[in-house]
mmCIF file of C-alpha atoms in Angstrom:
data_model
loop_
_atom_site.group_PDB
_atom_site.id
_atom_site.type_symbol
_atom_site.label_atom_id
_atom_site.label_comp_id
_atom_site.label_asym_id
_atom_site.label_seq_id
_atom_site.Cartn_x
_atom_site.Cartn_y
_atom_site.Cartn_z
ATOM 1 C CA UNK A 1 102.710 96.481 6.527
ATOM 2 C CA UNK A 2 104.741 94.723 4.068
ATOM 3 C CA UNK A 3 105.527 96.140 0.301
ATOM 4 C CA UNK A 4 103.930 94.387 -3.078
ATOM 5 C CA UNK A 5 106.597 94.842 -5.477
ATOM 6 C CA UNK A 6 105.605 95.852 -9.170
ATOM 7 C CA UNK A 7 106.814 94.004 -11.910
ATOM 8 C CA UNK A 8 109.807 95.825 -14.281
ATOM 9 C CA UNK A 9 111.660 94.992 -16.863
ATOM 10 C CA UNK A 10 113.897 91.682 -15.657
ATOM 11 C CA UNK A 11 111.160 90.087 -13.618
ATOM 12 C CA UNK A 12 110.733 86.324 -13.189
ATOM 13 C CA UNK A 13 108.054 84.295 -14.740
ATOM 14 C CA UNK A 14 107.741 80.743 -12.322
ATOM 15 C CA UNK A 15 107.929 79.419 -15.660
ATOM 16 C CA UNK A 16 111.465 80.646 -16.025
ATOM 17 C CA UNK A 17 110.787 83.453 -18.664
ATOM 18 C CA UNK A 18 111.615 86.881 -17.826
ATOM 19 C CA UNK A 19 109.803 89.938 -18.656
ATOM 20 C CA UNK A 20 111.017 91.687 -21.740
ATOM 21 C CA UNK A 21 110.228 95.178 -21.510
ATOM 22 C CA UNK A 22 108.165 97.745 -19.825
ATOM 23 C CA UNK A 23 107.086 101.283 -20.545
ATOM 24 C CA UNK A 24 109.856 103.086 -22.375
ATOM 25 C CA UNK A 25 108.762 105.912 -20.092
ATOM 26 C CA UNK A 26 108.205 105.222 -16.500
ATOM 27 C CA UNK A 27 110.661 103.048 -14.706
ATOM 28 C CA UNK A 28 111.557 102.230 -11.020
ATOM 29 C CA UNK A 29 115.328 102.212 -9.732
ATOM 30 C CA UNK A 30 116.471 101.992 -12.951
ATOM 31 C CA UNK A 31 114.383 99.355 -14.810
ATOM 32 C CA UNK A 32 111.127 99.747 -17.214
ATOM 33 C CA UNK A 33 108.272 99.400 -15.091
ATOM 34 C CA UNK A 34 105.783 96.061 -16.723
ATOM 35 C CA UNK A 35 102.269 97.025 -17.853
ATOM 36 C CA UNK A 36 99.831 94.310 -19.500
ATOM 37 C CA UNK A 37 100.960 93.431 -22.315
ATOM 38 C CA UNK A 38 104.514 93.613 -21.822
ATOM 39 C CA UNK A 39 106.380 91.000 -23.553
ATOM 40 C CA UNK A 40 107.891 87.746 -21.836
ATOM 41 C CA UNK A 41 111.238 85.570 -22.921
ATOM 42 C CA UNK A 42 110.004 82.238 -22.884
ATOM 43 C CA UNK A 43 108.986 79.306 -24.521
ATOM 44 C CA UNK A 44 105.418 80.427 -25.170
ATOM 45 C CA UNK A 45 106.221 84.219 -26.080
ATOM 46 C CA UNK A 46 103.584 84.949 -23.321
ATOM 47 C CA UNK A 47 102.998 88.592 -22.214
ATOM 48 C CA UNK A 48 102.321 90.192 -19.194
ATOM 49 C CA UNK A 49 98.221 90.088 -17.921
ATOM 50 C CA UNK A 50 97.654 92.790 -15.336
ATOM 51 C CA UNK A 51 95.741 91.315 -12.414
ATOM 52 C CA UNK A 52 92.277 92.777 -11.391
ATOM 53 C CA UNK A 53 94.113 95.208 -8.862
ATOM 54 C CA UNK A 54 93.069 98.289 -10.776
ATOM 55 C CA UNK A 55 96.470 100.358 -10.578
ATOM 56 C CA UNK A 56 97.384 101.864 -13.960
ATOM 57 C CA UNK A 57 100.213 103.767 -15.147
ATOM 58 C CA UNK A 58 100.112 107.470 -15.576
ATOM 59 C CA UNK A 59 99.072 106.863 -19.439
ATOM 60 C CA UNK A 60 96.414 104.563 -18.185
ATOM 61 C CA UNK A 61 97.678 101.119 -19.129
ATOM 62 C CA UNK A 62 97.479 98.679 -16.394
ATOM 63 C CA UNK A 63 100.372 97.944 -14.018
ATOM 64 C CA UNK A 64 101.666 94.913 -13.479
ATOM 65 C CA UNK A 65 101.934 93.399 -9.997
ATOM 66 C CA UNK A 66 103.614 90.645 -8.070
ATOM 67 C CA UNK A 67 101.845 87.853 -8.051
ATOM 68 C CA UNK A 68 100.102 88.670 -11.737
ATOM 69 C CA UNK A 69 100.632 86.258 -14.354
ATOM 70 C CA UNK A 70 101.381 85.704 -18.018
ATOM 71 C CA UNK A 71 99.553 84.500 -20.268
ATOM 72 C CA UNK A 72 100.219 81.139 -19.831
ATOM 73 C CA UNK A 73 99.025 81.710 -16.373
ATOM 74 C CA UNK A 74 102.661 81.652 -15.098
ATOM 75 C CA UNK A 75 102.456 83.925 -11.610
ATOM 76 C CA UNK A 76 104.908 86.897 -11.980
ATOM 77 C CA UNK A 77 107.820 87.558 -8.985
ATOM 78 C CA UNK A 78 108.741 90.844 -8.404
ATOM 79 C CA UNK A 79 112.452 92.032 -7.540
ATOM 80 C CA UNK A 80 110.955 95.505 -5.678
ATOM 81 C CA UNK A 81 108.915 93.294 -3.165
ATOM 82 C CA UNK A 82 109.756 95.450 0.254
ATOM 83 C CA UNK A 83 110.805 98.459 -1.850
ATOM 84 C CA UNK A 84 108.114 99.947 -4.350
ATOM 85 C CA UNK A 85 104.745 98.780 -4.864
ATOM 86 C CA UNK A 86 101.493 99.024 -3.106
ATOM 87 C CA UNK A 87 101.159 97.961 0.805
ATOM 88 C CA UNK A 88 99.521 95.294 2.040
ATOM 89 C CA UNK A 89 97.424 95.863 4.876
ATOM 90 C CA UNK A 90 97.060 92.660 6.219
ATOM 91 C CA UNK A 91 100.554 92.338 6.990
ATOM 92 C CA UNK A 92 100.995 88.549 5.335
ATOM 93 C CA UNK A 93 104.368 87.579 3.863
ATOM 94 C CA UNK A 94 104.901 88.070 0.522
ATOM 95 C CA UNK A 95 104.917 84.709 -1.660
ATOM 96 C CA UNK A 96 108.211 84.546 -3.033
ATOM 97 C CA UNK A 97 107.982 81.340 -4.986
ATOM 98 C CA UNK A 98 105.351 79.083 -7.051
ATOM 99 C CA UNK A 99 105.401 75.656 -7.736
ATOM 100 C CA UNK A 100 104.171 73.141 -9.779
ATOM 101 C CA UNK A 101 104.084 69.944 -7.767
ATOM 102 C CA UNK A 102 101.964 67.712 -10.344
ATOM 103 C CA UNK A 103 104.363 68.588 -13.299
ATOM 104 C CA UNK A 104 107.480 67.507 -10.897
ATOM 105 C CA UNK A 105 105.542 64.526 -9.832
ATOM 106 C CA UNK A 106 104.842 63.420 -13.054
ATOM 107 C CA UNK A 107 108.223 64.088 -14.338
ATOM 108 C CA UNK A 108 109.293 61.398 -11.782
ATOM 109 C CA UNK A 109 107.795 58.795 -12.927
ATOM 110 C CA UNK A 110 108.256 58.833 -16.632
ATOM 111 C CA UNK A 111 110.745 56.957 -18.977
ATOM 112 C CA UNK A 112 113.039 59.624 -20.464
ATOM 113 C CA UNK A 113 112.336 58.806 -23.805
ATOM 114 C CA UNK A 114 108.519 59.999 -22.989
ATOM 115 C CA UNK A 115 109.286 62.806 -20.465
ATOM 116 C CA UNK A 116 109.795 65.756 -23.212
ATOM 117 C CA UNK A 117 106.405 65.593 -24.249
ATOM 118 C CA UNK A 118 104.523 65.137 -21.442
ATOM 119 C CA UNK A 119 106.378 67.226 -19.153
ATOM 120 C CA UNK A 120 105.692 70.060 -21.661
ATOM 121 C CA UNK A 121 101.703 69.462 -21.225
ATOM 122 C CA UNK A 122 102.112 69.099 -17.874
ATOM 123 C CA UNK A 123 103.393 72.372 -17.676
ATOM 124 C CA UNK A 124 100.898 74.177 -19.338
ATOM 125 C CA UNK A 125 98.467 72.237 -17.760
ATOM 126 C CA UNK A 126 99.228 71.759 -13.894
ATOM 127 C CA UNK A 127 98.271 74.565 -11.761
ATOM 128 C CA UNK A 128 100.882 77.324 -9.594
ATOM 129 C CA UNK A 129 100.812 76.405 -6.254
ATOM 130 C CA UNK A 130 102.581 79.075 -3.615
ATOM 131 C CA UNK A 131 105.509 77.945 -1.879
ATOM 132 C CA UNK A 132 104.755 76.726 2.041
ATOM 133 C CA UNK A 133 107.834 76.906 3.730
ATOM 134 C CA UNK A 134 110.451 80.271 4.083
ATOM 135 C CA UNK A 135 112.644 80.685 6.982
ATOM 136 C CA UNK A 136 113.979 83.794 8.686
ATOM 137 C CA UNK A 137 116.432 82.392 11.637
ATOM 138 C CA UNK A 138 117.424 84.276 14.797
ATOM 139 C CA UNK A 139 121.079 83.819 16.216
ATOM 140 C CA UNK A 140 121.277 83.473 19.557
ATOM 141 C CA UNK A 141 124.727 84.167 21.408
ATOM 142 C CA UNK A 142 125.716 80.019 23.006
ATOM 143 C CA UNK A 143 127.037 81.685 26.077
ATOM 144 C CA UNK A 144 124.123 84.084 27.141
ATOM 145 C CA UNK A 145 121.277 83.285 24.952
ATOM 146 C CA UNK A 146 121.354 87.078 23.610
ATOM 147 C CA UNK A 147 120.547 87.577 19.617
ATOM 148 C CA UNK A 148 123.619 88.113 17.396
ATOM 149 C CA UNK A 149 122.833 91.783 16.032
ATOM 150 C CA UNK A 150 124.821 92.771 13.143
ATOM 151 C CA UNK A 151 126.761 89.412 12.492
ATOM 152 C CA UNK A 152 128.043 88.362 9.344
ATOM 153 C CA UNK A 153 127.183 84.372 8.636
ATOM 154 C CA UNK A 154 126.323 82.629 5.587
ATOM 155 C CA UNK A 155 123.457 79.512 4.608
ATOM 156 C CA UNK A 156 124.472 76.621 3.211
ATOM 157 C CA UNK A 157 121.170 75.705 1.312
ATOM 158 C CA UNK A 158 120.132 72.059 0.847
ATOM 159 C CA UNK A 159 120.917 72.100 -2.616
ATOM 160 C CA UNK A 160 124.228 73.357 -1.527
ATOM 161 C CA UNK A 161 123.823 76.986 -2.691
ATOM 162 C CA UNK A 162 125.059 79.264 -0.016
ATOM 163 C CA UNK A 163 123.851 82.947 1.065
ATOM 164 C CA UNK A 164 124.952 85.199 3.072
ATOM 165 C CA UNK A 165 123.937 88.245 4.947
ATOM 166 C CA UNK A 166 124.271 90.275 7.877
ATOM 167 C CA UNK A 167 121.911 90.066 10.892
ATOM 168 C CA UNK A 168 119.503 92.679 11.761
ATOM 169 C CA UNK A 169 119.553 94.272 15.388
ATOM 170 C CA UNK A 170 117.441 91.570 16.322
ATOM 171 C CA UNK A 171 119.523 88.729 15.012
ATOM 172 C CA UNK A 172 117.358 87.678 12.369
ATOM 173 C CA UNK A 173 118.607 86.882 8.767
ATOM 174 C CA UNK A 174 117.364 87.833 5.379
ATOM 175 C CA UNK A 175 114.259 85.725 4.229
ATOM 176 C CA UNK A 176 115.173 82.329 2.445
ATOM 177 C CA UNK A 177 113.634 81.984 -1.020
ATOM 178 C CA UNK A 178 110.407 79.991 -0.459
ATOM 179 C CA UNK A 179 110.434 76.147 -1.327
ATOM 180 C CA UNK A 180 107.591 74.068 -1.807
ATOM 181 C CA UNK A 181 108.873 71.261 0.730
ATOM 182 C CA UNK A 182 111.233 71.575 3.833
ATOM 183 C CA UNK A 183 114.874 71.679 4.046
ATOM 184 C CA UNK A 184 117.629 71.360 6.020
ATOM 185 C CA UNK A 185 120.268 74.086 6.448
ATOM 186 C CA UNK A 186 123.598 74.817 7.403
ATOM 187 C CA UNK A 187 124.641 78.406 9.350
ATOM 188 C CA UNK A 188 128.147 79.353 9.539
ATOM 189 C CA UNK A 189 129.090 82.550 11.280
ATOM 190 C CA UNK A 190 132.333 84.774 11.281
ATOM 191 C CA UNK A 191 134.179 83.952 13.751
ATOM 192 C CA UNK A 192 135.211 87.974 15.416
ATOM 193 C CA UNK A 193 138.525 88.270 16.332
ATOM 194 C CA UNK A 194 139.774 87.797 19.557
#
């Protein structure tokens, strides 16, 4: 059963905001835990809106959750996904990412002169849409076929970002961060030595 992660102070907005600030008095691993109405840094000074989950603090405001949104309708990503938060019995991966393909399509096609403006209505306008496409890769050994357990490597992203990680037992790696489209990766392992 995988983890929901609530939303605490620090949390992203898909809009790029981040949430403010969360109860002064209840916190997880360190950080204010978010509640509706908790404020959000970004361009619209939107706040946290508690989905209809039903999970309130101990003072009874409502808890924020990933996957809620702002009030811009801006879905809310949690950093305690897989750590603290309710379980989810169906046992579906966790959305990690939201897009808004209509805004980026639009943006595309438009003269700069014209993009600020319309790319801010698009924005409020075009609808969240969950990324499709994350990738956990097993290693395989060349010679024998056997998974790679505990092997240091690293991801060169598309974009050219790289992670890196350390495989399970199982030679998987860590989740990538959801993307709307496909992409093409590079894996790089440490070579032991000999």
């Amino acid at each position: 059963m995988s983890i929901i992660g609530w939303i605490r102070q620090g949390d992203a907005a898909s809009c790029g905001g981040t949430v403010k600030a969360g109860h002064p008095q209840y916190d997880s691993h360190g950080k204010p835990l978010a509640h509706h109405g908790s404020p959000i840094a970004c361009r619209k000074n939107c706040v946290v809106v508690a989905g209809d989950h039903h999970f309130t603090l101990p003072d009874g405001l409502p808890q924020a959750l990933h996957g809620d949104k702002s009030s811009n309708g801006c879905p809310l990503a949690s950093t305690l996904n897989g750590i603290h938060g309710i379980g989810d019995p169906t046992g579906a991966p966790v959305v990690t990412a939201w897009f808004q393909p209509a805004a980026a399509a639009l943006a595309a096609t438009l003269a700069p002169e014209a993009l600020e403006q319309a790319l801010e209505q698009a924005l409020d306008e075009a609808p969240w849409v969950p990324g499709q496409y994350d990738d956990r890769y097993v290693l395989l050994g060349a010679s024998d076929g056997k998974p790679l357990a505990h092997t240091d490597y690293a991801i060169e992203r598309e974009d050219g970002s790289v992670e890196h990680g350390t495989t399970d037992a199982q030679g998987h790696t860590h989740l990538l961060k959801q993307t709307l489209e496909q992409e093409h990766v590079r894996i790089y392992l440490v070579a032991e030595d000999a």
